[in-house]
Coordinates of C-alpha atoms and ligand atoms in Angstrom, one line a residue:
X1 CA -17.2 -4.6 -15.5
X2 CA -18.8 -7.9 -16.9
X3 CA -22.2 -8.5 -16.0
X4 CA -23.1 -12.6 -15.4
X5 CA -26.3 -13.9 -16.4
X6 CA -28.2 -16.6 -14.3
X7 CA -27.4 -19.6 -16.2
X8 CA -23.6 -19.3 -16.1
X9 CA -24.1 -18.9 -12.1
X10 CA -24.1 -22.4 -10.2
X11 CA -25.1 -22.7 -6.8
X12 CA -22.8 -23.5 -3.8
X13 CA -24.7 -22.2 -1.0
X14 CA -22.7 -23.9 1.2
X15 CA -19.9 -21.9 1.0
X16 CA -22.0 -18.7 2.3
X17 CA -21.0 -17.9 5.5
X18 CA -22.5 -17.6 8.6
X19 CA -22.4 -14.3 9.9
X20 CA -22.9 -12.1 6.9
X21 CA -25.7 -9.4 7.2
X22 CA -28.3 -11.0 5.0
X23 CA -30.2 -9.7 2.5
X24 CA -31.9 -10.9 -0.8
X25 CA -32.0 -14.0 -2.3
X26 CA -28.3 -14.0 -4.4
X27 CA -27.1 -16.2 -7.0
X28 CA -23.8 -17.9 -6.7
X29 CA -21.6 -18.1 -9.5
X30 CA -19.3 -20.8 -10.3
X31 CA -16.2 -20.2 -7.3
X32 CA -13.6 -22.2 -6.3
X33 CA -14.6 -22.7 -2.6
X34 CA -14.5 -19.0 -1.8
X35 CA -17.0 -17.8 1.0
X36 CA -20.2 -14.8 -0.3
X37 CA -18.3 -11.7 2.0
X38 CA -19.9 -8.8 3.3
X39 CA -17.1 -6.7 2.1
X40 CA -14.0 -7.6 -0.2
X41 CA -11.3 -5.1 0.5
X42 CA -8.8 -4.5 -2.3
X43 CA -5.7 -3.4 -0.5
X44 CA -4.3 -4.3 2.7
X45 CA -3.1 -1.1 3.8
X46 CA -3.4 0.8 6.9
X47 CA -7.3 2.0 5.1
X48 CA -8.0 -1.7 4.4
X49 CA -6.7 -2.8 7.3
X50 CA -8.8 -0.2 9.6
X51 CA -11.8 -1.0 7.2
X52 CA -11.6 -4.8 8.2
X53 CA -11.8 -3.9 11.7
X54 CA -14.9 -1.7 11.1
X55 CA -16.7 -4.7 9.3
X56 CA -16.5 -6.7 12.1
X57 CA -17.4 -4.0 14.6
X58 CA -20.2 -4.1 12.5
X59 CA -20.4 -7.5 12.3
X60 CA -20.0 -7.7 8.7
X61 CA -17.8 -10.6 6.8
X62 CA -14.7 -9.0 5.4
X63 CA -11.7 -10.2 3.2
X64 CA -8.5 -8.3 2.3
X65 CA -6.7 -9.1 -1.0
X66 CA -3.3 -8.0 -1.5
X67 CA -0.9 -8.0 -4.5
X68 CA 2.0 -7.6 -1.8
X69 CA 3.1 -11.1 0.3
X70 CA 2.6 -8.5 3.3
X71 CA -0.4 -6.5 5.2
X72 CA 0.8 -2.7 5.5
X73 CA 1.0 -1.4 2.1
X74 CA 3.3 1.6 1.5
X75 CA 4.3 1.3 5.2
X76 CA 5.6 -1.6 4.9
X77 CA 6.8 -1.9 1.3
X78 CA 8.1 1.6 1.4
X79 CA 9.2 2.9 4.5
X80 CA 9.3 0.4 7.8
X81 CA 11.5 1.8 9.8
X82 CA 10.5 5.5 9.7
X83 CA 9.2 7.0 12.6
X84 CA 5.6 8.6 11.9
X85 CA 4.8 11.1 14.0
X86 CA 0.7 12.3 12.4
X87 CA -1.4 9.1 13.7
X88 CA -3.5 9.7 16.4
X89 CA -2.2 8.5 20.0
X90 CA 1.1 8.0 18.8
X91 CA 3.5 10.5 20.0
X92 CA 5.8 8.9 17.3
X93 CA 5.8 4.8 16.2
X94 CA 7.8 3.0 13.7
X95 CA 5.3 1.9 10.9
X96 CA 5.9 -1.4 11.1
X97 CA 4.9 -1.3 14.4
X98 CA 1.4 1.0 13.5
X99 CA 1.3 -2.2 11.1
X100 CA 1.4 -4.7 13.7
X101 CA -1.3 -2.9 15.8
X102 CA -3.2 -2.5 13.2
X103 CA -3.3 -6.2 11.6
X104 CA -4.4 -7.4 15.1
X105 CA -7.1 -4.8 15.4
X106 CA -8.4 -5.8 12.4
X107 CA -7.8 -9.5 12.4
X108 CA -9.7 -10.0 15.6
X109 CA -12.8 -11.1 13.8
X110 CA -11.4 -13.4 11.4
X111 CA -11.1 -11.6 8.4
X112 CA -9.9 -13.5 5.2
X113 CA -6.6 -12.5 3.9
X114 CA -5.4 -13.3 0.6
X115 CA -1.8 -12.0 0.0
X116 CA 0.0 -11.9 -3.4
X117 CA -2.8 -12.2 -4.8
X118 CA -3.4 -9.0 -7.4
X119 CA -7.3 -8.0 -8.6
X120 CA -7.5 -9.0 -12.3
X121 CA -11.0 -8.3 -13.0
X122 CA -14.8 -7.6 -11.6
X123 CA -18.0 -9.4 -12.6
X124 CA -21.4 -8.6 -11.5
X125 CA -24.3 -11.2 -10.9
X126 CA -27.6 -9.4 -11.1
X127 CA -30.4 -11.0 -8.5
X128 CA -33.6 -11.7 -10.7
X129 CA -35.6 -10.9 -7.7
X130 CA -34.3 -7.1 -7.6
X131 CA -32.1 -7.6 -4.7
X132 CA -28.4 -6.2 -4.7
X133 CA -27.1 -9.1 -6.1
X134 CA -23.1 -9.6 -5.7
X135 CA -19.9 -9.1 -7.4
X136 CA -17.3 -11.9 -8.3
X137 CA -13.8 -10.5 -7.6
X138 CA -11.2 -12.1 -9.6
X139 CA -7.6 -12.3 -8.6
X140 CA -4.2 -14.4 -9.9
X141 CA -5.5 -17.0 -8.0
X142 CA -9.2 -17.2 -7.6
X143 CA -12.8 -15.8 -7.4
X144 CA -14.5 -14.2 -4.5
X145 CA -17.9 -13.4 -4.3
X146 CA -19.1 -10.5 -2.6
X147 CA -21.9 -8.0 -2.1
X148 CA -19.6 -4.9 -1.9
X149 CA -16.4 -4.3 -3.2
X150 CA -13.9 -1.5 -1.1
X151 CA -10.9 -0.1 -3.0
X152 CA -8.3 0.8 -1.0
X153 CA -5.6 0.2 -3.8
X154 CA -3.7 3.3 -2.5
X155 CA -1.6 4.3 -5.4
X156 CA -2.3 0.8 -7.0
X157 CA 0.1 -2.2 -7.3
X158 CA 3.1 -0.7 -7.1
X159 CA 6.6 -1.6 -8.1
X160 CA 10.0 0.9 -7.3
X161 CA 11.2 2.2 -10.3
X162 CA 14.8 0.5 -11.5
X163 CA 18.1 2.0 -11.6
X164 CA 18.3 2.9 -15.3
X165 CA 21.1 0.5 -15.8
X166 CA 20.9 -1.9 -18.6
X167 CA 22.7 -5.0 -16.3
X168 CA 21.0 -3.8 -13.2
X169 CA 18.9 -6.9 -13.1
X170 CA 21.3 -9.2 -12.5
X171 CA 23.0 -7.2 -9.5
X172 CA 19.1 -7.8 -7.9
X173 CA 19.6 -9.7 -4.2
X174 CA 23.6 -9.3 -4.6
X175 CA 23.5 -6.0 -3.4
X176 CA 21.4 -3.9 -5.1
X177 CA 17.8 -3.7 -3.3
X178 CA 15.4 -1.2 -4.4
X179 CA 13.4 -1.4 -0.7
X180 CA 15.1 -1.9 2.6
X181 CA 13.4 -4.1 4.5
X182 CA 15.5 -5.6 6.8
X183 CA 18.7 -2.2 7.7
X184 CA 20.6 -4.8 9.5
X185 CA 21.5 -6.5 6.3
X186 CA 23.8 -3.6 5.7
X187 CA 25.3 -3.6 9.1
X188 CA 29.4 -2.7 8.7
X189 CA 28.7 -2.4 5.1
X190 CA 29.9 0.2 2.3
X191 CA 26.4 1.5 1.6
X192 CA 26.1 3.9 -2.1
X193 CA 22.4 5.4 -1.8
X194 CA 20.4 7.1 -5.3
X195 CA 17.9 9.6 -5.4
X196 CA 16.6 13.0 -4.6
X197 CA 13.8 12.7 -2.9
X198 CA 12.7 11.8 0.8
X199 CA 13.2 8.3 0.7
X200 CA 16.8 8.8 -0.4
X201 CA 17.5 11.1 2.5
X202 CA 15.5 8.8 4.9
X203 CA 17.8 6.0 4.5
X204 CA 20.6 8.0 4.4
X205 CA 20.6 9.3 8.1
X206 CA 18.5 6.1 9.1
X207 CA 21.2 3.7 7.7
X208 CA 24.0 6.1 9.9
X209 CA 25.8 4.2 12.5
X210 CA 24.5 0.9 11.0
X211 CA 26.8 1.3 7.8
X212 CA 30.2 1.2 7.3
X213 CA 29.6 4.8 5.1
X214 CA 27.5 6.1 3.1
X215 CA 27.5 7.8 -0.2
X216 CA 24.2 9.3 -1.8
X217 CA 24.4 10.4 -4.8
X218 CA 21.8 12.5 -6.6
X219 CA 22.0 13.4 -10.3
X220 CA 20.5 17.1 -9.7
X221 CA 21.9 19.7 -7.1
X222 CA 18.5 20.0 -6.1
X223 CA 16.8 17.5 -3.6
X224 CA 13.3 16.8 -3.5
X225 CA 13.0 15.9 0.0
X226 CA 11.5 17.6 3.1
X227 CA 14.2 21.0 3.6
X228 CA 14.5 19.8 7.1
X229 CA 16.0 16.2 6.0
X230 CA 17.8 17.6 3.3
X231 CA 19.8 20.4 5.9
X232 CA 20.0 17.7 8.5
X233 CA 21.9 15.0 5.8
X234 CA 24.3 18.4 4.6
X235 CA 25.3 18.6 8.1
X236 CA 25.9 15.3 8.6
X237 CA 28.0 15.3 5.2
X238 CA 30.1 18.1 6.6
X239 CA 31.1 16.3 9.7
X240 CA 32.2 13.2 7.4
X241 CA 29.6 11.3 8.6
X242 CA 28.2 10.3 4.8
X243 CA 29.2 12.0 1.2
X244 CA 26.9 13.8 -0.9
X245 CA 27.6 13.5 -4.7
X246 CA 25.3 15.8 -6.6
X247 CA 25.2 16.3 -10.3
X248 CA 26.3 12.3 -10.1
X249 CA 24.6 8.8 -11.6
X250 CA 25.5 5.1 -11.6
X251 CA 27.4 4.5 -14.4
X252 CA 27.9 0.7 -13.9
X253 CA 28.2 -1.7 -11.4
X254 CA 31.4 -4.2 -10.7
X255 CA 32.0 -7.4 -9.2
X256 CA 31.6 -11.3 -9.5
X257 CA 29.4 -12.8 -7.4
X258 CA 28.6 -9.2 -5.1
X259 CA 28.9 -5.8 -6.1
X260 CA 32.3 -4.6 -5.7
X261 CA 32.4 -1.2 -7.2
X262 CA 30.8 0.9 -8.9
X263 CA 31.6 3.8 -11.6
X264 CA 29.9 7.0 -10.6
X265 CA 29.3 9.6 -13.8
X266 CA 29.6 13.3 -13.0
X267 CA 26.1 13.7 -15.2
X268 CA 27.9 17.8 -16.2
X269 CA 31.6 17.5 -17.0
X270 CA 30.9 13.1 -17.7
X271 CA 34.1 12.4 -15.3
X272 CA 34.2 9.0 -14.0
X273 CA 35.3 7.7 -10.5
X274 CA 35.1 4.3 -9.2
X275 CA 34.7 3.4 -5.6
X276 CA 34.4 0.2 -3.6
X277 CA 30.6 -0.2 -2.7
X278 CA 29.3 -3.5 -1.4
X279 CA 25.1 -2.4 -1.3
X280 CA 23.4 0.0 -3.6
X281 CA 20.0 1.0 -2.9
X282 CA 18.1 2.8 -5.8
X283 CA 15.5 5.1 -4.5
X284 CA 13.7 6.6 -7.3
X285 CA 10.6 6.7 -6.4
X286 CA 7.6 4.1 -7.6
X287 CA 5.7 3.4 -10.6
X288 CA 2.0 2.5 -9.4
X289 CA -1.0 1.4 -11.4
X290 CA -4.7 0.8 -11.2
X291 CA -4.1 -2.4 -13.2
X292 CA -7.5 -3.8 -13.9
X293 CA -9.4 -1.4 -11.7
X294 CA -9.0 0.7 -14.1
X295 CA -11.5 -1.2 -16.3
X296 CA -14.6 -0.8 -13.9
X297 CA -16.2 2.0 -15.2
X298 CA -15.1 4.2 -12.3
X299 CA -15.4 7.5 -12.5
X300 CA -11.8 9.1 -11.9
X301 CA -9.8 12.1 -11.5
X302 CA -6.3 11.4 -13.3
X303 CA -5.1 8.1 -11.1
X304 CA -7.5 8.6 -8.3
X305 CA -11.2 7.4 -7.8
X306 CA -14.0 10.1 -7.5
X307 CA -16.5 9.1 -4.2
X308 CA -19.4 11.5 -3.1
X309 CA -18.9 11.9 1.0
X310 CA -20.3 8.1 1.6
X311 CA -17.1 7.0 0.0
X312 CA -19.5 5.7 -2.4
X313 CA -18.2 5.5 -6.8
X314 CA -20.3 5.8 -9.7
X315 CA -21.3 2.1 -9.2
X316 CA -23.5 0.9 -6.6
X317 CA -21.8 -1.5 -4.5
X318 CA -18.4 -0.4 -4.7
X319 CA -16.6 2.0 -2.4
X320 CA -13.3 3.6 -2.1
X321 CA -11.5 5.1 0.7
X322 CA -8.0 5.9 1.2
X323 CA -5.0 7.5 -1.1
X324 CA -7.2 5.9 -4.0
X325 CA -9.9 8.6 -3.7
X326 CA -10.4 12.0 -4.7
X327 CA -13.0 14.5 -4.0
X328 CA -12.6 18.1 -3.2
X329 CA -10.0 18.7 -0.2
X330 CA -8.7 15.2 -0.2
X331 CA -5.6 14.7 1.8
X332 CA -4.0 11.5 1.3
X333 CA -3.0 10.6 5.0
X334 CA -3.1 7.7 7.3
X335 CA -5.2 9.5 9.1
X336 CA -8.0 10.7 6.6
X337 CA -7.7 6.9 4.9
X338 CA -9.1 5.2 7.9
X339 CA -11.2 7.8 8.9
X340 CA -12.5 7.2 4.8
X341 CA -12.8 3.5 5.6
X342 CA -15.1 3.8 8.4
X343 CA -17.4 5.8 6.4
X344 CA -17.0 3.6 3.6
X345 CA -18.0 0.2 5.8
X346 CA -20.8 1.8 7.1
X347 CA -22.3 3.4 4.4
X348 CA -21.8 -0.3 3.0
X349 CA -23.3 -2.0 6.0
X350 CA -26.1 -0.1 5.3
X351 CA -26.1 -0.9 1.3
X352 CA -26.6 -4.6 2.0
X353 CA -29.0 -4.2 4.3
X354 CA -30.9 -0.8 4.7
X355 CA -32.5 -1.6 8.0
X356 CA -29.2 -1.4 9.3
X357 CA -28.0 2.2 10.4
X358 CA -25.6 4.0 8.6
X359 CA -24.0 5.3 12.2
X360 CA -22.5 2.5 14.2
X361 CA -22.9 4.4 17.9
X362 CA -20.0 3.9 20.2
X363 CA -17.6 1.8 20.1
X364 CA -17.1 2.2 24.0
X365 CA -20.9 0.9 23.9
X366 CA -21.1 -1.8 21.4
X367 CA -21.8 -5.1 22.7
X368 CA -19.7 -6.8 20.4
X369 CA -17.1 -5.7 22.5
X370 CA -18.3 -6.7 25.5
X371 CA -20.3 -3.7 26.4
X372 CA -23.4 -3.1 27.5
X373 CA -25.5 -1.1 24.4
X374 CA -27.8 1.2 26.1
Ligands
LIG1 C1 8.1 7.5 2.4 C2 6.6 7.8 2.9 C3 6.4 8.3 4.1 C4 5.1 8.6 4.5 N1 4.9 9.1 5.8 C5 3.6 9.4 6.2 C6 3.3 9.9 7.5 O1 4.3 10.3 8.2 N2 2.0 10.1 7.8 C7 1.0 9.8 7.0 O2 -0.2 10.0 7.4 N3 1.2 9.3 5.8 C8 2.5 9.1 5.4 N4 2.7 8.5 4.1 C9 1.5 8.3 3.3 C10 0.8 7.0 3.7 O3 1.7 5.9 3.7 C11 -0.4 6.7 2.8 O4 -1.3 7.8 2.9 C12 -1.0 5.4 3.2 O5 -0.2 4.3 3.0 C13 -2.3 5.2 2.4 O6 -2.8 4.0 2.8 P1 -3.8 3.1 1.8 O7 -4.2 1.9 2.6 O8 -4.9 4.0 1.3 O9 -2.9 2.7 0.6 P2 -1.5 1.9 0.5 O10 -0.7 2.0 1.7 O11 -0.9 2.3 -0.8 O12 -2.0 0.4 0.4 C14 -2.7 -0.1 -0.8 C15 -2.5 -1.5 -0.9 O13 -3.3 -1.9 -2.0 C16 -2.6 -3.0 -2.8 N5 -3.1 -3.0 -4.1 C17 -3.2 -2.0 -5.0 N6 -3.7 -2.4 -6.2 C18 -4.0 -3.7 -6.1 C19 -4.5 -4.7 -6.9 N7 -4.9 -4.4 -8.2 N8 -4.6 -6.0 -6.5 C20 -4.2 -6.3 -5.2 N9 -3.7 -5.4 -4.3 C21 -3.6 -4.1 -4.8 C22 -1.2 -2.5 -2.7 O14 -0.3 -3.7 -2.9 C23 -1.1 -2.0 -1.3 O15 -0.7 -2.9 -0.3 C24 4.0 8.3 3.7 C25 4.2 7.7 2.4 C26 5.5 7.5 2.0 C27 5.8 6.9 0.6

């Protein structure tokens, strides 16, 4: 992290907001317009999403920045249209849906997003006066300054790994899509599925009856997913209803303006089939990366982010809370992420200005909502 001096700050006090806690005197540094937050949140996922909503329940400023164009992080990027069943008060709900919710319960007090925007660096501007001082965030497309910095990067900016397949490129958006975002795209459609692992099975029986059929095909005998998914697409193989090739890769991809075909490899005896396909969807998992997080002088555990039980790092200022973190027992869970962020807001609430408590109370009491605060 770069420390800025005084003279390469330049004042624009006018772009301080209005309802940030207060604290010392800070010095601004040269920005392009961008409000002094409360709280910067790095990662619009369900954690960042839930911490948003706690900084304004604590009547803290807060902005999310996003490398993705959307709010919802792996839900959204990764698996929409599953059904999660281990978030409180939901028997089941789709997570785009637990997405929705949770955007408009943390939007409701006007929290700055900036989307597609990805964190390229972190600056610190010391307050000669021995106050806090504040951070400048840097991202593709501006600076932000703010007194605390939450990292909710989940398993960092992350990209799906390509189908090994030198000309795969070029197949990109005419039928090959390494997320599905939108299953009606493949409605009456001959649908050829890769991978081992949950994801591959999910779309499997998900994309059932949406399809025209669908073959997965896995280049082990062994899948990776959840036993239940895996016995549930076997059965579902044996009554025709999709085919399983295991032992099987992609060895090329026909057509002219659209996939066509493809040529499957038998990856033991090297026998080659072709068979129509119109879509294929690689799902090989995802590469992830801490990007220039990593340069912060965090103390970290492999990929992850070591925080005592205030979500707090190494550096003063700058939290972390969600599948980012690690510390003894950590489960990386909707769940235990916003629970994480809560404790990470407030703990930072309390950073920026210590009179303010640590606990928030109630939120059935809190008069920001309307209530009475006895
Ligand atoms: C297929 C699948 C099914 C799952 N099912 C469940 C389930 O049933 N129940 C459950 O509790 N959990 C489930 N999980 C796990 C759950 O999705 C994660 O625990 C949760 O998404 C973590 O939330 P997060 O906000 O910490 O991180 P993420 O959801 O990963 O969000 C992090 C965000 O940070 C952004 N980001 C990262 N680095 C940068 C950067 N440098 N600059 C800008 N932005 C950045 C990313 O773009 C991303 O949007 C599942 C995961 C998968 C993959």
């Amino acid at each position: 992290m770069k420390a800025q001096s005084r003279a390469a700050a330049s004042a624009d006090e006018s772009a301080e907001s209005s309802r940030g806690l207060g604290t010392a005197p800070i010095i601004f540094a040269p920005v392009k317009a961008h409000s002094l937050t409360d709280i910067t949140i790095v990662g619009g996922g369900p954690t960042g999403l839930f911490g948003a909503f706690y900084a304004g329940m604590r009547g803290a400023t807060a902005r999310i920045v996003d490398a993705l164009p959307a709010l919802g992080g792996q839900l959204m990027a990764l698996y929409p249209e599953k059904y999660i069943y281990d978030v409180a008060g939901f028997p089941k709900v789709l997570a785009k849906d637990l997405v929705r919710d949770m955007s408009a319960q943390a939007l409701q007090f006007g929290c700055d997003i900036r989307l597609g925007e990805t964190v390229t660096g972190l600056s610190r501007v010391e307050d000669p006066e021995g106050g806090i001082g504040h951070f400048i965030l840097e991202t593709s497309d501006g600076d932000y300054p703010t007194k605390t910095v939450l990292i909710a990067a989940g398993i960092g900016a992350f990209e799906p790994r390509k189908l090994p397949l030198a000309a795969a490129e070029t197949w990109e958006g005419k039928g090959l899509y390494d997320k599905v975002l939108e299953p009606k795209l493949f409605g009456g459609r001959k649908v050829l599925i890769v991978g081992g692992g949950d994801s591959a099975l999910d779309w499997t029986l998900n994309l059932m009856g949406i399809a025209q059929s669908i073959t997965l095909v896995h280049r082990r005998d062994q899948f990776r997913g959840h036993a239940a998914t895996v016995k549930q697409v076997m059965e579902h193989a044996e009554r025709g209803a999709c085919e399983v090739r295991v032992f099987t890769e992609v060895g090329e991809i026909h057509g002219k303006e659209s996939i066509e075909a493809v040529t499957l490899v038998n990856t033991r005896t090297k026998e080659t089939v072709r068979l129509p396909m119109e879509i294929v969807i690689p799902q090989l998992g995802f590469h992830s990366d801490l990007g220039a997080i990593r340069e912060w002088g965090l103390d970290t555990d492999k990929a992850d982010i070591k925080v005592t039980s205030e979500m707090q790092t190494n550096v003063p200022g700058i939290y972390a809370a969600g599948d980012i973190t690690s510390y003894p027992g950590k489960l990386k869970l909707i769940a235990t992420g916003v629970s994480e962020a809560c404790i990470a807001v407030n703990n930072a609430v309390h950073y920026i200005n210590p009179k303010t408590k640590v606990n928030p109370g109630h939120s059935s009491n809190l008069a920001i909502f309307g209530e009475s605060e006895t």
